[in-house]
Amino acid sequence: QSALTQPPSASGSPGQSVTISCTGTSSDVGGYDYVSWYQQHPGKAPKLVIYEVSKRPSGVPDRFSGSKSGNTASLTVSGLQAEDEADYYCSSYAGSNVVFGGGTKVTVL
Amino acid sequence: QLQLQESGPGLVKPSETLSLTCTVSGGSISGTSYYWGWIRQAPGKGLNWIGLIYYSGTTYYNPSLKRRVTISMDTSKNQFSLNLNSVTAADTAVYYCARGLYGSGTDYWGQGTLVTVSS
């Protein structure tokens, strides 16, 4: 079972946008519209910020958006704020199991 | 507000069985829509899905852990549990319990509990 591929790091200045990619295969990301994204601050549990590729849970700012093309999903954080500095993980349904990406550390410059 | 809380030993010896329980409050685990799962995170590493269980008792496990993992639930106590046998140092991690909805990710997480495998 291979993890989904994410860039290890991304950064942006306050107010700018940052986009994180998540590449899988036709057996996971490309095969289902069931991609989720999680934000994790140090020492904290992950928090769901996007589900089903582009849906936002209640309470998540609309600065967070998701999309997918083929085997690659993306998370965009617009209008970066200091509190957005965190690790971000993608996840995909993969048949009878779930796979995660390796995580991307987002730094707000 | 739904809350999940992991409990269990923080230290397990190599070759023994890691056993954790997740107690759910503020809601019932008996609902048919949700699954109850376990995810772990080795120190400084990413998230790794372990497995999940539905109210029906149906379970799904990470293929790489399937031979060693059992997830069960006790609806009378509103708890679900994880057993991972034949542990090694590679199983040292923070273990999270969580609730999810089919295909829609996990929306509630416990705070996590660190389990160290060491003699």
JSON list of N, CA and C in Angstrom, two decimals, chain A residues 36-79:
[
{"chain": "A", "resi": 36, "resn": "SER", "atom": "N", "xyz": [-9.94, 13.61, 1.12]},
{"chain": "A", "resi": 36, "resn": "SER", "atom": "CA", "xyz": [-10.07, 14.49, 2.28]},
{"chain": "A", "resi": 36, "resn": "SER", "atom": "C", "xyz": [-8.74, 15.15, 2.56]},
{"chain": "A", "resi": 37, "resn": "TRP", "atom": "N", "xyz": [-8.80, 16.29, 3.24]},
{"chain": "A", "resi": 37, "resn": "TRP", "atom": "CA", "xyz": [-7.60, 17.01, 3.65]},
{"chain": "A", "resi": 37, "resn": "TRP", "atom": "C", "xyz": [-7.70, 17.33, 5.14]},
{"chain": "A", "resi": 38, "resn": "TYR", "atom": "N", "xyz": [-6.56, 17.20, 5.81]},
{"chain": "A", "resi": 38, "resn": "TYR", "atom": "CA", "xyz": [-6.49, 17.44, 7.24]},
{"chain": "A", "resi": 38, "resn": "TYR", "atom": "C", "xyz": [-5.40, 18.45, 7.55]},
{"chain": "A", "resi": 39, "resn": "GLN", "atom": "N", "xyz": [-5.69, 19.29, 8.54]},
{"chain": "A", "resi": 39, "resn": "GLN", "atom": "CA", "xyz": [-4.71, 20.25, 9.06]},
{"chain": "A", "resi": 39, "resn": "GLN", "atom": "C", "xyz": [-4.28, 19.77, 10.43]},
{"chain": "A", "resi": 40, "resn": "GLN", "atom": "N", "xyz": [-2.97, 19.77, 10.69]},
{"chain": "A", "resi": 40, "resn": "GLN", "atom": "CA", "xyz": [-2.49, 19.34, 11.99]},
{"chain": "A", "resi": 40, "resn": "GLN", "atom": "C", "xyz": [-1.46, 20.33, 12.53]},
{"chain": "A", "resi": 41, "resn": "HIS", "atom": "N", "xyz": [-1.79, 20.93, 13.65]},
{"chain": "A", "resi": 41, "resn": "HIS", "atom": "CA", "xyz": [-0.84, 21.77, 14.35]},
{"chain": "A", "resi": 41, "resn": "HIS", "atom": "C", "xyz": [0.01, 20.91, 15.28]},
{"chain": "A", "resi": 42, "resn": "PRO", "atom": "N", "xyz": [1.22, 21.36, 15.62]},
{"chain": "A", "resi": 42, "resn": "PRO", "atom": "CA", "xyz": [2.12, 20.55, 16.45]},
{"chain": "A", "resi": 42, "resn": "PRO", "atom": "C", "xyz": [1.48, 20.10, 17.76]},
{"chain": "A", "resi": 43, "resn": "GLY", "atom": "N", "xyz": [1.58, 18.82, 18.02]},
{"chain": "A", "resi": 43, "resn": "GLY", "atom": "CA", "xyz": [1.05, 18.28, 19.27]},
{"chain": "A", "resi": 43, "resn": "GLY", "atom": "C", "xyz": [-0.46, 18.14, 19.33]},
{"chain": "A", "resi": 44, "resn": "LYS", "atom": "N", "xyz": [-1.13, 18.41, 18.22]},
{"chain": "A", "resi": 44, "resn": "LYS", "atom": "CA", "xyz": [-2.59, 18.35, 18.20]},
{"chain": "A", "resi": 44, "resn": "LYS", "atom": "C", "xyz": [-3.07, 17.24, 17.27]},
{"chain": "A", "resi": 45, "resn": "ALA", "atom": "N", "xyz": [-4.33, 16.87, 17.45]},
{"chain": "A", "resi": 45, "resn": "ALA", "atom": "CA", "xyz": [-4.95, 15.90, 16.55]},
{"chain": "A", "resi": 45, "resn": "ALA", "atom": "C", "xyz": [-5.25, 16.58, 15.22]},
{"chain": "A", "resi": 46, "resn": "PRO", "atom": "N", "xyz": [-5.26, 15.81, 14.15]},
{"chain": "A", "resi": 46, "resn": "PRO", "atom": "CA", "xyz": [-5.64, 16.38, 12.85]},
{"chain": "A", "resi": 46, "resn": "PRO", "atom": "C", "xyz": [-7.06, 16.91, 12.87]},
{"chain": "A", "resi": 47, "resn": "LYS", "atom": "N", "xyz": [-7.31, 17.88, 11.98]},
{"chain": "A", "resi": 47, "resn": "LYS", "atom": "CA", "xyz": [-8.64, 18.48, 11.84]},
{"chain": "A", "resi": 47, "resn": "LYS", "atom": "C", "xyz": [-9.04, 18.39, 10.38]},
{"chain": "A", "resi": 48, "resn": "LEU", "atom": "N", "xyz": [-10.23, 17.92, 10.13]},
{"chain": "A", "resi": 48, "resn": "LEU", "atom": "CA", "xyz": [-10.74, 17.79, 8.77]},
{"chain": "A", "resi": 48, "resn": "LEU", "atom": "C", "xyz": [-11.07, 19.18, 8.21]},
{"chain": "A", "resi": 49, "resn": "VAL", "atom": "N", "xyz": [-10.47, 19.53, 7.06]},
{"chain": "A", "resi": 49, "resn": "VAL", "atom": "CA", "xyz": [-10.75, 20.83, 6.46]},
{"chain": "A", "resi": 49, "resn": "VAL", "atom": "C", "xyz": [-11.44, 20.72, 5.10]},
{"chain": "A", "resi": 50, "resn": "ILE", "atom": "N", "xyz": [-11.29, 19.58, 4.43]},
{"chain": "A", "resi": 50, "resn": "ILE", "atom": "CA", "xyz": [-11.95, 19.33, 3.15]},
{"chain": "A", "resi": 50, "resn": "ILE", "atom": "C", "xyz": [-12.33, 17.84, 3.07]},
{"chain": "A", "resi": 51, "resn": "TYR", "atom": "N", "xyz": [-13.53, 17.55, 2.60]},
{"chain": "A", "resi": 51, "resn": "TYR", "atom": "CA", "xyz": [-13.92, 16.16, 2.35]},
{"chain": "A", "resi": 51, "resn": "TYR", "atom": "C", "xyz": [-14.60, 16.06, 0.99]},
{"chain": "A", "resi": 52, "resn": "GLU", "atom": "N", "xyz": [-14.67, 14.85, 0.47]},
{"chain": "A", "resi": 52, "resn": "GLU", "atom": "CA", "xyz": [-15.24, 14.62, -0.86]},
{"chain": "A", "resi": 52, "resn": "GLU", "atom": "C", "xyz": [-14.70, 15.63, -1.89]},
{"chain": "A", "resi": 53, "resn": "VAL", "atom": "N", "xyz": [-13.41, 15.75, -1.92]},
{"chain": "A", "resi": 53, "resn": "VAL", "atom": "CA", "xyz": [-12.62, 16.56, -2.85]},
{"chain": "A", "resi": 53, "resn": "VAL", "atom": "C", "xyz": [-12.70, 18.06, -2.58]},
{"chain": "A", "resi": 54, "resn": "SER", "atom": "N", "xyz": [-13.93, 18.59, -2.41]},
{"chain": "A", "resi": 54, "resn": "SER", "atom": "CA", "xyz": [-14.06, 20.05, -2.38]},
{"chain": "A", "resi": 54, "resn": "SER", "atom": "C", "xyz": [-15.06, 20.58, -1.37]},
{"chain": "A", "resi": 55, "resn": "LYS", "atom": "N", "xyz": [-15.61, 19.73, -0.52]},
{"chain": "A", "resi": 55, "resn": "LYS", "atom": "CA", "xyz": [-16.59, 20.18, 0.46]},
{"chain": "A", "resi": 55, "resn": "LYS", "atom": "C", "xyz": [-15.91, 20.59, 1.77]},
{"chain": "A", "resi": 56, "resn": "ARG", "atom": "N", "xyz": [-16.43, 21.65, 2.37]},
{"chain": "A", "resi": 56, "resn": "ARG", "atom": "CA", "xyz": [-15.88, 22.13, 3.64]},
{"chain": "A", "resi": 56, "resn": "ARG", "atom": "C", "xyz": [-16.80, 21.78, 4.79]},
{"chain": "A", "resi": 57, "resn": "PRO", "atom": "N", "xyz": [-16.27, 21.20, 5.86]},
{"chain": "A", "resi": 57, "resn": "PRO", "atom": "CA", "xyz": [-17.08, 20.98, 7.06]},
{"chain": "A", "resi": 57, "resn": "PRO", "atom": "C", "xyz": [-17.52, 22.33, 7.64]},
{"chain": "A", "resi": 58, "resn": "SER", "atom": "N", "xyz": [-18.58, 22.28, 8.40]},
{"chain": "A", "resi": 58, "resn": "SER", "atom": "CA", "xyz": [-19.05, 23.48, 9.07]},
{"chain": "A", "resi": 58, "resn": "SER", "atom": "C", "xyz": [-17.94, 24.07, 9.94]},
{"chain": "A", "resi": 59, "resn": "GLY", "atom": "N", "xyz": [-17.76, 25.38, 9.84]},
{"chain": "A", "resi": 59, "resn": "GLY", "atom": "CA", "xyz": [-16.76, 26.05, 10.66]},
{"chain": "A", "resi": 59, "resn": "GLY", "atom": "C", "xyz": [-15.41, 26.24, 10.00]},
{"chain": "A", "resi": 60, "resn": "VAL", "atom": "N", "xyz": [-15.18, 25.59, 8.88]},
{"chain": "A", "resi": 60, "resn": "VAL", "atom": "CA", "xyz": [-13.91, 25.75, 8.17]},
{"chain": "A", "resi": 60, "resn": "VAL", "atom": "C", "xyz": [-14.04, 26.96, 7.24]},
{"chain": "A", "resi": 61, "resn": "PRO", "atom": "N", "xyz": [-13.12, 27.90, 7.32]},
{"chain": "A", "resi": 61, "resn": "PRO", "atom": "CA", "xyz": [-13.22, 29.11, 6.49]},
{"chain": "A", "resi": 61, "resn": "PRO", "atom": "C", "xyz": [-13.21, 28.80, 5.00]},
{"chain": "A", "resi": 62, "resn": "ASP", "atom": "N", "xyz": [-13.88, 29.64, 4.22]},
{"chain": "A", "resi": 62, "resn": "ASP", "atom": "CA", "xyz": [-13.92, 29.41, 2.77]},
{"chain": "A", "resi": 62, "resn": "ASP", "atom": "C", "xyz": [-12.60, 29.76, 2.10]},
{"chain": "A", "resi": 63, "resn": "ARG", "atom": "N", "xyz": [-11.60, 30.12, 2.90]},
{"chain": "A", "resi": 63, "resn": "ARG", "atom": "CA", "xyz": [-10.24, 30.29, 2.35]},
{"chain": "A", "resi": 63, "resn": "ARG", "atom": "C", "xyz": [-9.65, 28.94, 1.94]},
{"chain": "A", "resi": 64, "resn": "PHE", "atom": "N", "xyz": [-10.24, 27.87, 2.47]},
{"chain": "A", "resi": 64, "resn": "PHE", "atom": "CA", "xyz": [-9.78, 26.52, 2.15]},
{"chain": "A", "resi": 64, "resn": "PHE", "atom": "C", "xyz": [-10.64, 25.96, 1.02]},
{"chain": "A", "resi": 65, "resn": "SER", "atom": "N", "xyz": [-9.99, 25.50, -0.04]},
{"chain": "A", "resi": 65, "resn": "SER", "atom": "CA", "xyz": [-10.73, 24.92, -1.15]},
{"chain": "A", "resi": 65, "resn": "SER", "atom": "C", "xyz": [-9.96, 23.73, -1.70]},
{"chain": "A", "resi": 66, "resn": "GLY", "atom": "N", "xyz": [-10.72, 22.79, -2.28]},
{"chain": "A", "resi": 66, "resn": "GLY", "atom": "CA", "xyz": [-10.12, 21.59, -2.82]},
{"chain": "A", "resi": 66, "resn": "GLY", "atom": "C", "xyz": [-10.59, 21.31, -4.23]},
{"chain": "A", "resi": 67, "resn": "SER", "atom": "N", "xyz": [-9.76, 20.58, -4.97]},
{"chain": "A", "resi": 67, "resn": "SER", "atom": "CA", "xyz": [-10.11, 20.21, -6.34]},
{"chain": "A", "resi": 67, "resn": "SER", "atom": "C", "xyz": [-9.39, 18.92, -6.69]},
{"chain": "A", "resi": 68, "resn": "LYS", "atom": "N", "xyz": [-9.74, 18.38, -7.85]},
{"chain": "A", "resi": 68, "resn": "LYS", "atom": "CA", "xyz": [-9.09, 17.15, -8.31]},
{"chain": "A", "resi": 68, "resn": "LYS", "atom": "C", "xyz": [-9.09, 17.10, -9.82]},
{"chain": "A", "resi": 69, "resn": "SER", "atom": "N", "xyz": [-7.99, 16.61, -10.36]},
{"chain": "A", "resi": 69, "resn": "SER", "atom": "CA", "xyz": [-7.89, 16.38, -11.79]},
{"chain": "A", "resi": 69, "resn": "SER", "atom": "C", "xyz": [-7.14, 15.08, -12.00]},
{"chain": "A", "resi": 70, "resn": "GLY", "atom": "N", "xyz": [-7.83, 14.11, -12.56]},
{"chain": "A", "resi": 70, "resn": "GLY", "atom": "CA", "xyz": [-7.19, 12.81, -12.76]},
{"chain": "A", "resi": 70, "resn": "GLY", "atom": "C", "xyz": [-6.77, 12.19, -11.44]},
{"chain": "A", "resi": 71, "resn": "ASN", "atom": "N", "xyz": [-5.52, 11.82, -11.35]},
{"chain": "A", "resi": 71, "resn": "ASN", "atom": "CA", "xyz": [-5.00, 11.17, -10.14]},
{"chain": "A", "resi": 71, "resn": "ASN", "atom": "C", "xyz": [-4.40, 12.15, -9.14]},
{"chain": "A", "resi": 72, "resn": "THR", "atom": "N", "xyz": [-4.59, 13.44, -9.37]},
{"chain": "A", "resi": 72, "resn": "THR", "atom": "CA", "xyz": [-4.01, 14.45, -8.48]},
{"chain": "A", "resi": 72, "resn": "THR", "atom": "C", "xyz": [-5.08, 15.35, -7.88]},
{"chain": "A", "resi": 73, "resn": "ALA", "atom": "N", "xyz": [-5.07, 15.43, -6.57]},
{"chain": "A", "resi": 73, "resn": "ALA", "atom": "CA", "xyz": [-5.96, 16.34, -5.85]},
{"chain": "A", "resi": 73, "resn": "ALA", "atom": "C", "xyz": [-5.13, 17.53, -5.35]},
{"chain": "A", "resi": 74, "resn": "SER", "atom": "N", "xyz": [-5.80, 18.62, -5.08]},
{"chain": "A", "resi": 74, "resn": "SER", "atom": "CA", "xyz": [-5.10, 19.82, -4.62]},
{"chain": "A", "resi": 74, "resn": "SER", "atom": "C", "xyz": [-5.89, 20.52, -3.53]},
{"chain": "A", "resi": 75, "resn": "LEU", "atom": "N", "xyz": [-5.16, 21.09, -2.61]},
{"chain": "A", "resi": 75, "resn": "LEU", "atom": "CA", "xyz": [-5.74, 21.94, -1.56]},
{"chain": "A", "resi": 75, "resn": "LEU", "atom": "C", "xyz": [-5.15, 23.33, -1.73]},
{"chain": "A", "resi": 76, "resn": "THR", "atom": "N", "xyz": [-6.00, 24.33, -1.78]},
{"chain": "A", "resi": 76, "resn": "THR", "atom": "CA", "xyz": [-5.56, 25.72, -1.86]},
{"chain": "A", "resi": 76, "resn": "THR", "atom": "C", "xyz": [-5.99, 26.47, -0.61]},
{"chain": "A", "resi": 77, "resn": "VAL", "atom": "N", "xyz": [-5.06, 27.14, -0.01]},
{"chain": "A", "resi": 77, "resn": "VAL", "atom": "CA", "xyz": [-5.37, 28.02, 1.12]},
{"chain": "A", "resi": 77, "resn": "VAL", "atom": "C", "xyz": [-5.13, 29.45, 0.63]},
{"chain": "A", "resi": 78, "resn": "SER", "atom": "N", "xyz": [-6.21, 30.20, 0.55]},
{"chain": "A", "resi": 78, "resn": "SER", "atom": "CA", "xyz": [-6.13, 31.59, 0.07]},
{"chain": "A", "resi": 78, "resn": "SER", "atom": "C", "xyz": [-6.08, 32.54, 1.26]},
{"chain": "A", "resi": 79, "resn": "GLY", "atom": "N", "xyz": [-5.54, 33.73, 1.00]},
{"chain": "A", "resi": 79, "resn": "GLY", "atom": "CA", "xyz": [-5.48, 34.71, 2.08]},
{"chain": "A", "resi": 79, "resn": "GLY", "atom": "C", "xyz": [-4.79, 34.15, 3.31]}
]
